[in-house]
Coordinates of C-alpha atoms (C1' of nucleotides) in Angstrom, one line a residue:
Chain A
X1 CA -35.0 -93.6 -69.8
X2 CA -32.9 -95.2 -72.8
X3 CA -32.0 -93.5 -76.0
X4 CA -32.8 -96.7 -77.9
X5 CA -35.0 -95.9 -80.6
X6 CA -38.6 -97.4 -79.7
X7 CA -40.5 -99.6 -82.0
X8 CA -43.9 -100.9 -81.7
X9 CA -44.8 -104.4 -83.8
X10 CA -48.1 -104.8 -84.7
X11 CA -49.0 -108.6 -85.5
X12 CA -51.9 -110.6 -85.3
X13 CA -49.5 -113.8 -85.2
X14 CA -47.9 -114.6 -82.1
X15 CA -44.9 -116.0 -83.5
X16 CA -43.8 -113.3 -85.5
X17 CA -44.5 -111.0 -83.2
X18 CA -42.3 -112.6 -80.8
X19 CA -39.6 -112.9 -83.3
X20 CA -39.4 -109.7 -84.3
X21 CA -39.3 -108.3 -80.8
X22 CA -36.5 -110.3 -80.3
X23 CA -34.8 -109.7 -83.3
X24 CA -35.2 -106.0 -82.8
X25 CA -34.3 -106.3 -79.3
X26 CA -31.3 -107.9 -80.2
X27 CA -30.1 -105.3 -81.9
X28 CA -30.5 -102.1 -79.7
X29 CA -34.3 -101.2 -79.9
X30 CA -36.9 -101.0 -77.8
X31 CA -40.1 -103.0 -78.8
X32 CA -43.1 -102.9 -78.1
X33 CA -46.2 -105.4 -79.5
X34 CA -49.4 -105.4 -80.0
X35 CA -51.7 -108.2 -81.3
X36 CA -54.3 -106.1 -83.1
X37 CA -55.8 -102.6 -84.0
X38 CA -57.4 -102.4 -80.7
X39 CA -54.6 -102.7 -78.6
X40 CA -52.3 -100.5 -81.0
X41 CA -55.2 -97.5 -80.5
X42 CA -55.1 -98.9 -76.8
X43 CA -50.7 -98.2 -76.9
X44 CA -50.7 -95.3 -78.9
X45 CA -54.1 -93.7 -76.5
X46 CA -51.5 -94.4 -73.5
X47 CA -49.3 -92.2 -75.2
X48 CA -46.2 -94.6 -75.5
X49 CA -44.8 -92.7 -78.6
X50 CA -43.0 -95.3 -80.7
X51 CA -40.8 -93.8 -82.8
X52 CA -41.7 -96.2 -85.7
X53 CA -44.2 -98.9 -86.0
X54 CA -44.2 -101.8 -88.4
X55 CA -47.6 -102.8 -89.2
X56 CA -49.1 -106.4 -90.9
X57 CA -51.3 -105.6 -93.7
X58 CA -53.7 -108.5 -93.1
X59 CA -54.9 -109.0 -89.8
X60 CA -57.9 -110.2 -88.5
X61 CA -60.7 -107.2 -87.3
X62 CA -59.2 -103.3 -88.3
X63 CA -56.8 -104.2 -91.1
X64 CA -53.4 -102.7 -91.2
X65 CA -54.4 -100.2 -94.1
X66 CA -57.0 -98.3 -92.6
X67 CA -55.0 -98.5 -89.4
X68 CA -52.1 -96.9 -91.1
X69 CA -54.7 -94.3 -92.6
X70 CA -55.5 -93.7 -89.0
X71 CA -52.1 -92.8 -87.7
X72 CA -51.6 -90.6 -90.6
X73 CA -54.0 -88.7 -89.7
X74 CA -53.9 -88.6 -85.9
X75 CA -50.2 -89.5 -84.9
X76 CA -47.0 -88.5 -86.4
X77 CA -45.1 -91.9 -86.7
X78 CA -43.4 -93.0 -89.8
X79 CA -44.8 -96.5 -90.8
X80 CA -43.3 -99.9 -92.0
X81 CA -46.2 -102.2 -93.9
X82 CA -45.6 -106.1 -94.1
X83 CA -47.8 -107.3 -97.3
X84 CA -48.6 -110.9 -98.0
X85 CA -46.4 -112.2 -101.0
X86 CA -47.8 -111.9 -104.2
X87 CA -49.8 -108.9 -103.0
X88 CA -48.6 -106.1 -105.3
X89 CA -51.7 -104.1 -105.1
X90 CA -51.8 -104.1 -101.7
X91 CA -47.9 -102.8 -101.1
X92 CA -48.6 -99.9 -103.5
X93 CA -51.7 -98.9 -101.7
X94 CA -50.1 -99.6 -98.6
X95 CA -47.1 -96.4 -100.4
X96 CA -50.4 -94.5 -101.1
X97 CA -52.2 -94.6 -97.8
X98 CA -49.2 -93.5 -96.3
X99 CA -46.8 -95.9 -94.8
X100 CA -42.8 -95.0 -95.0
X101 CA -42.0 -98.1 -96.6
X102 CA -43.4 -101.8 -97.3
X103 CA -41.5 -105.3 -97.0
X104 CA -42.9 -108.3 -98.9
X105 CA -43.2 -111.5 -96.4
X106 CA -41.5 -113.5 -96.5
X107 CA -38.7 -111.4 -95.5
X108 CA -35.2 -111.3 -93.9
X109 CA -35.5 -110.3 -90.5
X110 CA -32.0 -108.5 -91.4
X111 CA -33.7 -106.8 -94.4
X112 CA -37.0 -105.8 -92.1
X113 CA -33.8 -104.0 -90.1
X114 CA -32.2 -102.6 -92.9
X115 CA -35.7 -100.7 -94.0
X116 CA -36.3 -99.5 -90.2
X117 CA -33.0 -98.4 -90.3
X118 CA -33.6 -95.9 -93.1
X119 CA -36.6 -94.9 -92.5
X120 CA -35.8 -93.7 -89.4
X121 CA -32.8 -91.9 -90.6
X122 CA -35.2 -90.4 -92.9
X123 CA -37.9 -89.6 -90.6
X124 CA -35.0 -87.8 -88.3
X125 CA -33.5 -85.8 -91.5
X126 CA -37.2 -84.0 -92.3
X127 CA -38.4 -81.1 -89.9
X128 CA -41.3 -83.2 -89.6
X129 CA -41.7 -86.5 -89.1
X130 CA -43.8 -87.3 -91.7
X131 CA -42.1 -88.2 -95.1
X132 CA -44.0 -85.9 -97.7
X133 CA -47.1 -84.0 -98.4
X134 CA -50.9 -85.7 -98.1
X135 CA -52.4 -85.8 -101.6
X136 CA -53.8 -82.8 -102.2
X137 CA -53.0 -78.8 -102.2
X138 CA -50.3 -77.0 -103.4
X139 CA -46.8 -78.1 -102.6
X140 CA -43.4 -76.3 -102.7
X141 CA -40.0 -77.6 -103.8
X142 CA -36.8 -76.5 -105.2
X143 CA -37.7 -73.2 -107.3
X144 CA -41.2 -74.8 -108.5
X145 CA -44.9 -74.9 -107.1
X146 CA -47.0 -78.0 -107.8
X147 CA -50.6 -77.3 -107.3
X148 CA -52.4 -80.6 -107.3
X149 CA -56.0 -78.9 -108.0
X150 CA -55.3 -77.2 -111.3
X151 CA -52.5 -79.7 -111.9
X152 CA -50.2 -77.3 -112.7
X153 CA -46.7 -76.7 -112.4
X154 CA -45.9 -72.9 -112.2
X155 CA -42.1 -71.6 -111.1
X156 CA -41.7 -68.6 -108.6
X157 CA -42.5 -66.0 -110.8
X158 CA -46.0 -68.0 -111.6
X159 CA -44.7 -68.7 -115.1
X160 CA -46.9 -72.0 -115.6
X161 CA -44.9 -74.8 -117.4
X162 CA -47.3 -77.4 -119.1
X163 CA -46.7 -81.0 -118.0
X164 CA -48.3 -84.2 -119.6
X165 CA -50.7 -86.1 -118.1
X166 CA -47.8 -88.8 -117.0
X167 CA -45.5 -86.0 -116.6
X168 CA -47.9 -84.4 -113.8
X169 CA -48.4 -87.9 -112.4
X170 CA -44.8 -88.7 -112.2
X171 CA -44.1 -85.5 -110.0
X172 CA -46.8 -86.2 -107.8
X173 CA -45.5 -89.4 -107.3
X174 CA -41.8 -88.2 -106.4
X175 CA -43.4 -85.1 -104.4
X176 CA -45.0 -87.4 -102.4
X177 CA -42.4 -90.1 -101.8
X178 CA -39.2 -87.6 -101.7
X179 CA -35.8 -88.3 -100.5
X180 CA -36.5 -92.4 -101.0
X181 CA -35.8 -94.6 -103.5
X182 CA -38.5 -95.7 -105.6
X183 CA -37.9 -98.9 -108.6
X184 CA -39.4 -98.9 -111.4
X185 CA -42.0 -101.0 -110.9
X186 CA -43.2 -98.5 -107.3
X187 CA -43.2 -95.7 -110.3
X188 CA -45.6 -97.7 -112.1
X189 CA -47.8 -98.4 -109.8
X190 CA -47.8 -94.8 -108.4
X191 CA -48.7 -93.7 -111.9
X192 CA -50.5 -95.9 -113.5
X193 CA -52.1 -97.7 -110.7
X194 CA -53.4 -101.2 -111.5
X195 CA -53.7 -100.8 -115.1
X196 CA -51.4 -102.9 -117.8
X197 CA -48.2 -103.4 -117.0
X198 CA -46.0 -101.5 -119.4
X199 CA -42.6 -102.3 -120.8
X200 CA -40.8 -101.5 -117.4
X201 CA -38.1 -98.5 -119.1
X202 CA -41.2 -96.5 -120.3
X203 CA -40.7 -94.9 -116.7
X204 CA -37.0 -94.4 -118.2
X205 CA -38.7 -92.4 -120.9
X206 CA -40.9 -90.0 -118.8
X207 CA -38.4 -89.2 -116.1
X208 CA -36.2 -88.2 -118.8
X209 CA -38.7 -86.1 -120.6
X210 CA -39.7 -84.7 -116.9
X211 CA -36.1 -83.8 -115.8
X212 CA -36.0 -81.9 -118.9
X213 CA -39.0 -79.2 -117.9
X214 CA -37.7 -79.5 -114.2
X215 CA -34.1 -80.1 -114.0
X216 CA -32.1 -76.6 -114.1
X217 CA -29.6 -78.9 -116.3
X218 CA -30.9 -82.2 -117.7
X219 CA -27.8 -83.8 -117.9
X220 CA -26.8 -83.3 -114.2
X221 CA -29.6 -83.7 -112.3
X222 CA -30.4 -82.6 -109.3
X223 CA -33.8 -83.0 -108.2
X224 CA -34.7 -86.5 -109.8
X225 CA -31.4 -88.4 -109.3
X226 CA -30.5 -91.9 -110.8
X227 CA -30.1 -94.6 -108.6
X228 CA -28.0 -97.2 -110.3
X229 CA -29.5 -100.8 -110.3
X230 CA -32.3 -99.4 -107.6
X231 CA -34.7 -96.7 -109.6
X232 CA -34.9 -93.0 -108.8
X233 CA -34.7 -90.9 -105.9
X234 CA -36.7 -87.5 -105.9
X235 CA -33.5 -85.4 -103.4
X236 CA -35.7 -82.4 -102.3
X237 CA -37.0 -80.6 -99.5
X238 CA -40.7 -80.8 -100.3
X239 CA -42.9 -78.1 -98.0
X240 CA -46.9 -78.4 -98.1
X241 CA -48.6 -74.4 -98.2
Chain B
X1 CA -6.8 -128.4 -86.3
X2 CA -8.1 -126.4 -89.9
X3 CA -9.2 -122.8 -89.9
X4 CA -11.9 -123.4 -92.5
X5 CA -15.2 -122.9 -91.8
X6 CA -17.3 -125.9 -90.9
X7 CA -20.6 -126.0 -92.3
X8 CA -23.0 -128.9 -91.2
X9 CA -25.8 -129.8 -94.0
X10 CA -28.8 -131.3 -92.7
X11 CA -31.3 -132.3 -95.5
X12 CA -33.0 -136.0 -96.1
X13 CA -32.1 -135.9 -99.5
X14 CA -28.7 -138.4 -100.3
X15 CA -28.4 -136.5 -103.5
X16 CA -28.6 -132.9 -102.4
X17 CA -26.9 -133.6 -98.9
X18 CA -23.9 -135.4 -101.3
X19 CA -24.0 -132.2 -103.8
X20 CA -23.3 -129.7 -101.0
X21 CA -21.2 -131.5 -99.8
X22 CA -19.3 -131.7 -101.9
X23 CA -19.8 -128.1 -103.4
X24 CA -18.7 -126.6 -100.5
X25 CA -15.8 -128.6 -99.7
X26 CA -14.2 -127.3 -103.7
X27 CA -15.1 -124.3 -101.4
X28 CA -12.6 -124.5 -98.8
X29 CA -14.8 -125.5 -96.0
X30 CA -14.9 -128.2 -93.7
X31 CA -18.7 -129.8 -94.7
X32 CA -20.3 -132.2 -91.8
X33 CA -23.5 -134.1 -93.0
X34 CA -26.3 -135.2 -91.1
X35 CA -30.0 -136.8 -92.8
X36 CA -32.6 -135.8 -89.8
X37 CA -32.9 -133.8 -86.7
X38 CA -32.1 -136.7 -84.5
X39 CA -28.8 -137.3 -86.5
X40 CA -28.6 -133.1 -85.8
X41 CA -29.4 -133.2 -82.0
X42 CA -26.3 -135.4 -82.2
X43 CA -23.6 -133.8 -83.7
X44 CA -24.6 -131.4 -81.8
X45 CA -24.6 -133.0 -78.6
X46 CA -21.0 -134.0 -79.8
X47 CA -20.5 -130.7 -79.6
X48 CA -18.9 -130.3 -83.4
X49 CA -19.7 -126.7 -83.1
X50 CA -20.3 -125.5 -86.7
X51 CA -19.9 -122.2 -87.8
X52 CA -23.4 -122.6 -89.8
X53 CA -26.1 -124.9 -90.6
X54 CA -28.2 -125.4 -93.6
X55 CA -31.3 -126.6 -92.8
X56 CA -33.5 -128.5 -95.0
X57 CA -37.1 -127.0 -94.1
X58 CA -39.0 -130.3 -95.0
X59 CA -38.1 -133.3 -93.3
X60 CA -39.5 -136.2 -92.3
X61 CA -39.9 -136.7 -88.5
X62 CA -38.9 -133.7 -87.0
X63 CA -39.3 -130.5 -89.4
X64 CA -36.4 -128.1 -90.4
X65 CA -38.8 -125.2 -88.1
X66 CA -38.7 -127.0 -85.1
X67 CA -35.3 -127.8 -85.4
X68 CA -34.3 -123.6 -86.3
X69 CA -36.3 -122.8 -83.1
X70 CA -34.6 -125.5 -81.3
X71 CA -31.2 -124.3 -82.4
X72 CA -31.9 -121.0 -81.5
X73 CA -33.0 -121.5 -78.0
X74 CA -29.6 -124.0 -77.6
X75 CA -26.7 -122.9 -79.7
X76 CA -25.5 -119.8 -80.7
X77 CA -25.4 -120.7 -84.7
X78 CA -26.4 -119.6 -88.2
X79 CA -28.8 -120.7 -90.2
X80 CA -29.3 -121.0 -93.6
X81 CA -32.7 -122.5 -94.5
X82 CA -33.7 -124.1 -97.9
X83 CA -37.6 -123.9 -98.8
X84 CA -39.6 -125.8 -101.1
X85 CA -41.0 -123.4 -103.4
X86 CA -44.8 -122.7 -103.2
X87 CA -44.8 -123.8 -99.8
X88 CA -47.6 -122.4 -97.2
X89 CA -46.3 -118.8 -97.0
X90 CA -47.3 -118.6 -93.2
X91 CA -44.8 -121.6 -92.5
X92 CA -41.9 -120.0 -94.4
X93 CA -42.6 -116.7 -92.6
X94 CA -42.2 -118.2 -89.6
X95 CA -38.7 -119.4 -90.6
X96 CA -38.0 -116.7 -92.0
X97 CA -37.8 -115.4 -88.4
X98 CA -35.6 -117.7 -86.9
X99 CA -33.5 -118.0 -89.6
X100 CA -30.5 -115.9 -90.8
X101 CA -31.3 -116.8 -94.9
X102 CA -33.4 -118.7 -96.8
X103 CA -33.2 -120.1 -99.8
X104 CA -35.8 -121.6 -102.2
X105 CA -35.2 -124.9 -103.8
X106 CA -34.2 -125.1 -106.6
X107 CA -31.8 -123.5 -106.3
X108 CA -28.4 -123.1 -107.8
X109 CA -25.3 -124.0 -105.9
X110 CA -23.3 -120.7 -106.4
X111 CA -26.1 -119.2 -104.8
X112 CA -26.1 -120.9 -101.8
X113 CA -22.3 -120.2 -101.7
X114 CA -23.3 -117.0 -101.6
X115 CA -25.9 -116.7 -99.1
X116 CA -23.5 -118.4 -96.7
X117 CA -20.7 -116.3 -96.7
X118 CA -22.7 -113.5 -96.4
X119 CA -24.5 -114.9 -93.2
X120 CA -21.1 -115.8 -92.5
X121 CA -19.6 -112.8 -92.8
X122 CA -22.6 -110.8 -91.2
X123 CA -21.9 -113.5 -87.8
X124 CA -18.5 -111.8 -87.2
X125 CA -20.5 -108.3 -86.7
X126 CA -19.6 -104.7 -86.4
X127 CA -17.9 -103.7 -83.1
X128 CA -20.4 -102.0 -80.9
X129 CA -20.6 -98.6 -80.1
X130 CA -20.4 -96.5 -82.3
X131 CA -17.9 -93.3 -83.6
X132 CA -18.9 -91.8 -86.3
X133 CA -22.4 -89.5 -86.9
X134 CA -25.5 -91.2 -87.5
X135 CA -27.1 -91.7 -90.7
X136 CA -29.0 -88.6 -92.2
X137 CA -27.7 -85.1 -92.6
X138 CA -24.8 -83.0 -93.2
X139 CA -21.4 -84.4 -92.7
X140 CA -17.8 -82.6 -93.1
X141 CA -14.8 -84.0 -93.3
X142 CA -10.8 -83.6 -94.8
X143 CA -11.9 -80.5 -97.1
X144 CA -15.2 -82.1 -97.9
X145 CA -18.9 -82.0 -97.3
X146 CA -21.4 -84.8 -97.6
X147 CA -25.0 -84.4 -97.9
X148 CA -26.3 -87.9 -97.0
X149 CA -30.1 -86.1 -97.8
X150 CA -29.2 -85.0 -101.4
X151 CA -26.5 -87.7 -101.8
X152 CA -24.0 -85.1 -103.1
X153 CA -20.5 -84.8 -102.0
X154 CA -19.0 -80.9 -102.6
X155 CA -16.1 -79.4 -102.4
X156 CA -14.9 -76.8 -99.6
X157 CA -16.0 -74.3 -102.7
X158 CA -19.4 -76.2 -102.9
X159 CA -18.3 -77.3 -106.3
X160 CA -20.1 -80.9 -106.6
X161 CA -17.8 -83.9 -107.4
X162 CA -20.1 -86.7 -108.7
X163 CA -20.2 -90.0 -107.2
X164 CA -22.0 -93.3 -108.7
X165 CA -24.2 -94.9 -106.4
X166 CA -21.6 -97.6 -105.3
X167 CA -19.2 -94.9 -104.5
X168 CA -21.5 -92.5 -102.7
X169 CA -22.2 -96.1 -100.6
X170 CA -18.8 -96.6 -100.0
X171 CA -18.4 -93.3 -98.5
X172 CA -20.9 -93.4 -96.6
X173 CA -20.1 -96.7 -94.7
X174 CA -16.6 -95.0 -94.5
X175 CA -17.9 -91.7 -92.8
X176 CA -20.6 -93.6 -90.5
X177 CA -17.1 -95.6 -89.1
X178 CA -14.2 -93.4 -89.0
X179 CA -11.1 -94.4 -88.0
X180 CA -11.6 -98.0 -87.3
X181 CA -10.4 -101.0 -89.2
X182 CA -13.2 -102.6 -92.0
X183 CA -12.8 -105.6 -93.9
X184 CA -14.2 -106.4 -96.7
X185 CA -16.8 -108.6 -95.6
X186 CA -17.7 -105.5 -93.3
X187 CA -17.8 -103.1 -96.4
X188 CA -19.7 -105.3 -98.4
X189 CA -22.1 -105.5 -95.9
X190 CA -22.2 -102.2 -95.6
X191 CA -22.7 -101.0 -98.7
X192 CA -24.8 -104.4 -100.4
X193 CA -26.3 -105.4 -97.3
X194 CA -28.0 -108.5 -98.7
X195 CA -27.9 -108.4 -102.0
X196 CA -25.9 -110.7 -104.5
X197 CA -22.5 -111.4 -102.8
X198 CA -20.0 -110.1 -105.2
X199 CA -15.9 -111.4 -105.6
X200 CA -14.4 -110.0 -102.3
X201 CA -12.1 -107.7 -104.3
X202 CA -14.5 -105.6 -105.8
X203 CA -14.7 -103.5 -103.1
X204 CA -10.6 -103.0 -103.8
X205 CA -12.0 -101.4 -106.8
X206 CA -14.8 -99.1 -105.2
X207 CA -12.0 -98.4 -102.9
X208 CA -9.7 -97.4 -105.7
X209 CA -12.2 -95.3 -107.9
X210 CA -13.6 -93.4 -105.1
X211 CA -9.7 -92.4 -104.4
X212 CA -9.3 -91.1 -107.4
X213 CA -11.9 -88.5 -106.7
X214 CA -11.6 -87.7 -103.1
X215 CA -7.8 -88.5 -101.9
X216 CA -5.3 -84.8 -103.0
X217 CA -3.2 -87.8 -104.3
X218 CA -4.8 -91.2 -105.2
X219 CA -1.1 -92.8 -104.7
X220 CA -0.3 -91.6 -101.3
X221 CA -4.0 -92.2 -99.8
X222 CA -4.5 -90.3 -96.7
X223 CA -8.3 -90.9 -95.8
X224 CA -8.6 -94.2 -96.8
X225 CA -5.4 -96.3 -95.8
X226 CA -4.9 -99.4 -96.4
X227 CA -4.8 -102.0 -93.2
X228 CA -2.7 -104.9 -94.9
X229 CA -4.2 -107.7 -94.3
X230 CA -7.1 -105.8 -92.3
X231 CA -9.2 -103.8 -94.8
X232 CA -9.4 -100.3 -95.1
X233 CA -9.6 -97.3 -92.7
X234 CA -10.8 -94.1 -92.9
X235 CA -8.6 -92.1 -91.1
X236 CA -10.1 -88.6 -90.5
X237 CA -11.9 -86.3 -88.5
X238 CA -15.8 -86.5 -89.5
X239 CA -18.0 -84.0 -88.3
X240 CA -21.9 -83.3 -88.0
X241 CA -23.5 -80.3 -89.0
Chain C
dA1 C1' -65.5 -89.3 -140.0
dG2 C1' -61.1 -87.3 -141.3
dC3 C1' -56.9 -85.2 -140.2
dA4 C1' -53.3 -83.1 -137.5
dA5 C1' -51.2 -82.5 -133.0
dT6 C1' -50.0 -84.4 -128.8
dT7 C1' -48.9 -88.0 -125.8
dT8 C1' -46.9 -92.3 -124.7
dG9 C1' -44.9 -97.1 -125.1
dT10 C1' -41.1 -99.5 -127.6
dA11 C1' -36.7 -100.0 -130.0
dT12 C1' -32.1 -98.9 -130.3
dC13 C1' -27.7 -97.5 -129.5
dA14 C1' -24.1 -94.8 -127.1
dG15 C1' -22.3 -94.0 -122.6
dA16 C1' -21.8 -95.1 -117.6
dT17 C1' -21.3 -98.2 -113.9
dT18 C1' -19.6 -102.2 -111.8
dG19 C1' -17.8 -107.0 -111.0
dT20 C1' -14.0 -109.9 -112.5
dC21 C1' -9.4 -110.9 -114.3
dG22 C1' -4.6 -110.5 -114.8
dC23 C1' -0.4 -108.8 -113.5
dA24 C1' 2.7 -105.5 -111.4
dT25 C1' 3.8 -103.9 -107.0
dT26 C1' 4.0 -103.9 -102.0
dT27 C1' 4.2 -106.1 -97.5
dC28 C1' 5.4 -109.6 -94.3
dG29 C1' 7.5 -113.7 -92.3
dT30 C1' 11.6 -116.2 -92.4
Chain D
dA1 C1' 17.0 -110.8 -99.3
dC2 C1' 13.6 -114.1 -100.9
dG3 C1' 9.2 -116.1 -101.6
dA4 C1' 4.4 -116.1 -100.4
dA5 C1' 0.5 -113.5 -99.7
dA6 C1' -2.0 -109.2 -100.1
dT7 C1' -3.0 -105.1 -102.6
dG8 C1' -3.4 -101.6 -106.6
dC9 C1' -5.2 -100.8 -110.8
dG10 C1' -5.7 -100.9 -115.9
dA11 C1' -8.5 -103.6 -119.0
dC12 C1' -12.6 -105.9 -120.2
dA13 C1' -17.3 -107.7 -120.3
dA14 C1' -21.9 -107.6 -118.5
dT15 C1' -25.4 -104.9 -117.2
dC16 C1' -27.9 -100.6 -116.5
dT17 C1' -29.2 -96.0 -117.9
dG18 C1' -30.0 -91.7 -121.1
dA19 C1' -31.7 -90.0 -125.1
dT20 C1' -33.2 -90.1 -129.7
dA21 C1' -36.3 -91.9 -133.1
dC22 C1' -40.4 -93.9 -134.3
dA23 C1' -45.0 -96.1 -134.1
dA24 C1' -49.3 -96.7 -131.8
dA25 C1' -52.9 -94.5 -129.2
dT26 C1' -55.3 -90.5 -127.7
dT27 C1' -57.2 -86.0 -128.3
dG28 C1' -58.9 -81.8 -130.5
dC29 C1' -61.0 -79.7 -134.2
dT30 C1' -63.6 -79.2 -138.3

DNA sequence: AGCAATTTGTATCAGATTGTCGCATTTCGT
DNA sequence: ACGAAATGCGACAATCTGATACAAATTGCT
């Protein structure tokens, strides 16, 4: 058996499906398809074990959200999500329900490979294969505890540190997309969901203020690192208890 | 016979096939011209051989999709595509799969410049086979160690020596392909991937500042060396852990 | 309702990062 | 050794980010 990475593609549309298999093919993966929810329960029931899948949001039938919902909860595979332009909701929920990363179509086939690429490599750098913590229970990282049903932040000698209501919602956010880059506008939506769009620095503002009641030194931080001309990176080893 | 590049335009517009043109010759490249896909199938059949195509997407007669797919199945060429905007997104995904770049009209000149020496460049790909680790993890080297999860380079003393994002790229393209030659098209597409296509020489400058902090004398370089006329090197033992 | 405290978006400016320019220096072919 | 070409790097401008200050909005309390 090969070493190549495998990758399942899940399309209803023929031709990109066939594209992208040979695109991917072309450069040293393994590819399967599959034309719809049925058949990717139908792969995934044969046990063929793709080591990432990339998943259309709209399809026809199942749609690719609750389908990613479902491999959440039943398959450890990290999960691309290709949203319809112009979809912005749909990207962020697609974040939310769980999927590794999202690519707007249209795309750059190059770029699609570019986002495999990393989320593989960080797939492969977790224990686990899944890329942080469901919603929900208390959550471990660095020195601090999170606990997402008092919404408090305490530090290991249970000293509880209040946090804001953005504050709080912010960490969630990184805590549950850690170790990935997230722009300003992914912050947004994490946070704020759907609601007005903000000046876009106010997320400047409350990553700044956070770092300051997380950070062991605000000025060099360590946890919630700048990434210049891309947004913020949450670099920590996040384990669920 | 010239070493420039030979680009051949196909669009059905006089005005925009005369503007490239002529763009692109100031450009130092050798520019064919063709108005249809039948004048296309021609050249080709002529066997000009270009080192990329820009395709106009809509045509009369024959449409710039066809023509990609076509060119695909026939001849091993770029493409650079140019959209209308607010065309039927399920159209321009489709191109987007056969296609190396797209480009939405209008668009500015300098921009297509760009786009095409980036396809260009990413045509003369990477040598296969790879040396160095793979992406994620751990990685020591010289007196140094890189944590590609934390994006933190240390000392042998663990004492951190802080990199900006374009540096900490850099490095990493460096230590993912050690001890083999890289040009600057290959760095930039390394570190940029596909983003805005910067003067070449910047990366002379990345190169430069990230000596400053990790050569023991910036002046006598011995982990990145210089290949004149070549690129850079990174000439040192790079090890997992 | 009235008022103070808290939270949060916006404005602003200092500092950091990065692409580009210009010129000195190095390298190579002849 | 000489000139052309490639590279090194300091300088600069454009852009991005961090942090402080302030105003608007929200909340708690009487």
């Amino acid at each position: 058996m090969s070493d190549q990475p495998h990758i399942l593609v899940v399309d209803d549309h023929r031709d990109i499906r066939d594209l992208l298999g040979r695109y991917l093919r072309q450069h040293e993966y393994r590819v399967s398809l599959a034309s719809d929810g049925r058949e990717l329960r139908k792969l995934m029931a044969d046990d063929i074990a793709p080591d990432l899948i990339v998943l259309d949001l709209m399809m026809p039938g199942e749609d690719g959200l609750s389908l990613c919902r479902w491999l959440r909860e039943n398959h450890d595979v990290p999960v691309v999500m290709l949203t319809a332009l112009g979809e912005e909701t749909d990207r962020i929920i697609g974040l939310e329900m769980g999927a590794d990363d999202y690519l707007a179509k249209p795309f750059n086939p190059r770029e699609l490979l570019a986002r495999v690429k990393a989320v593989m490599r960080r797939a492969q750098s977790l224990p686990v294969g899944r890329k942080g913590p469901l919603p929900g229970g208390q959550v471990h990282f660095d020195r601090w505890i999170l606990d997402r049903t008092r919404h408090e932040l305490r530090d290991a000698n249970d000293v509880m540190v209040p946090l804001s209501a953005g504050e709080y919602g912010l960490l969630c956010a990184f805590v549950e997309h850690p170790n990935m880059v997230l722009n300003r506008d992914q912050l947004l939506d994490l946070t704020r969901g759907r609601e007005a769009i903000p000046f876009d620095r106010s997320i400047d503002n409350q990553v700044s203020r956070l770092r300051k009641k997380i950070e062991h030194d605000a000025k060099n931080p360590t946890l919630i690192k700048t990434v210049w001309g891309g947004g913020y990176m949450f670099t920590c080893e996040v384990a669920e208890k």
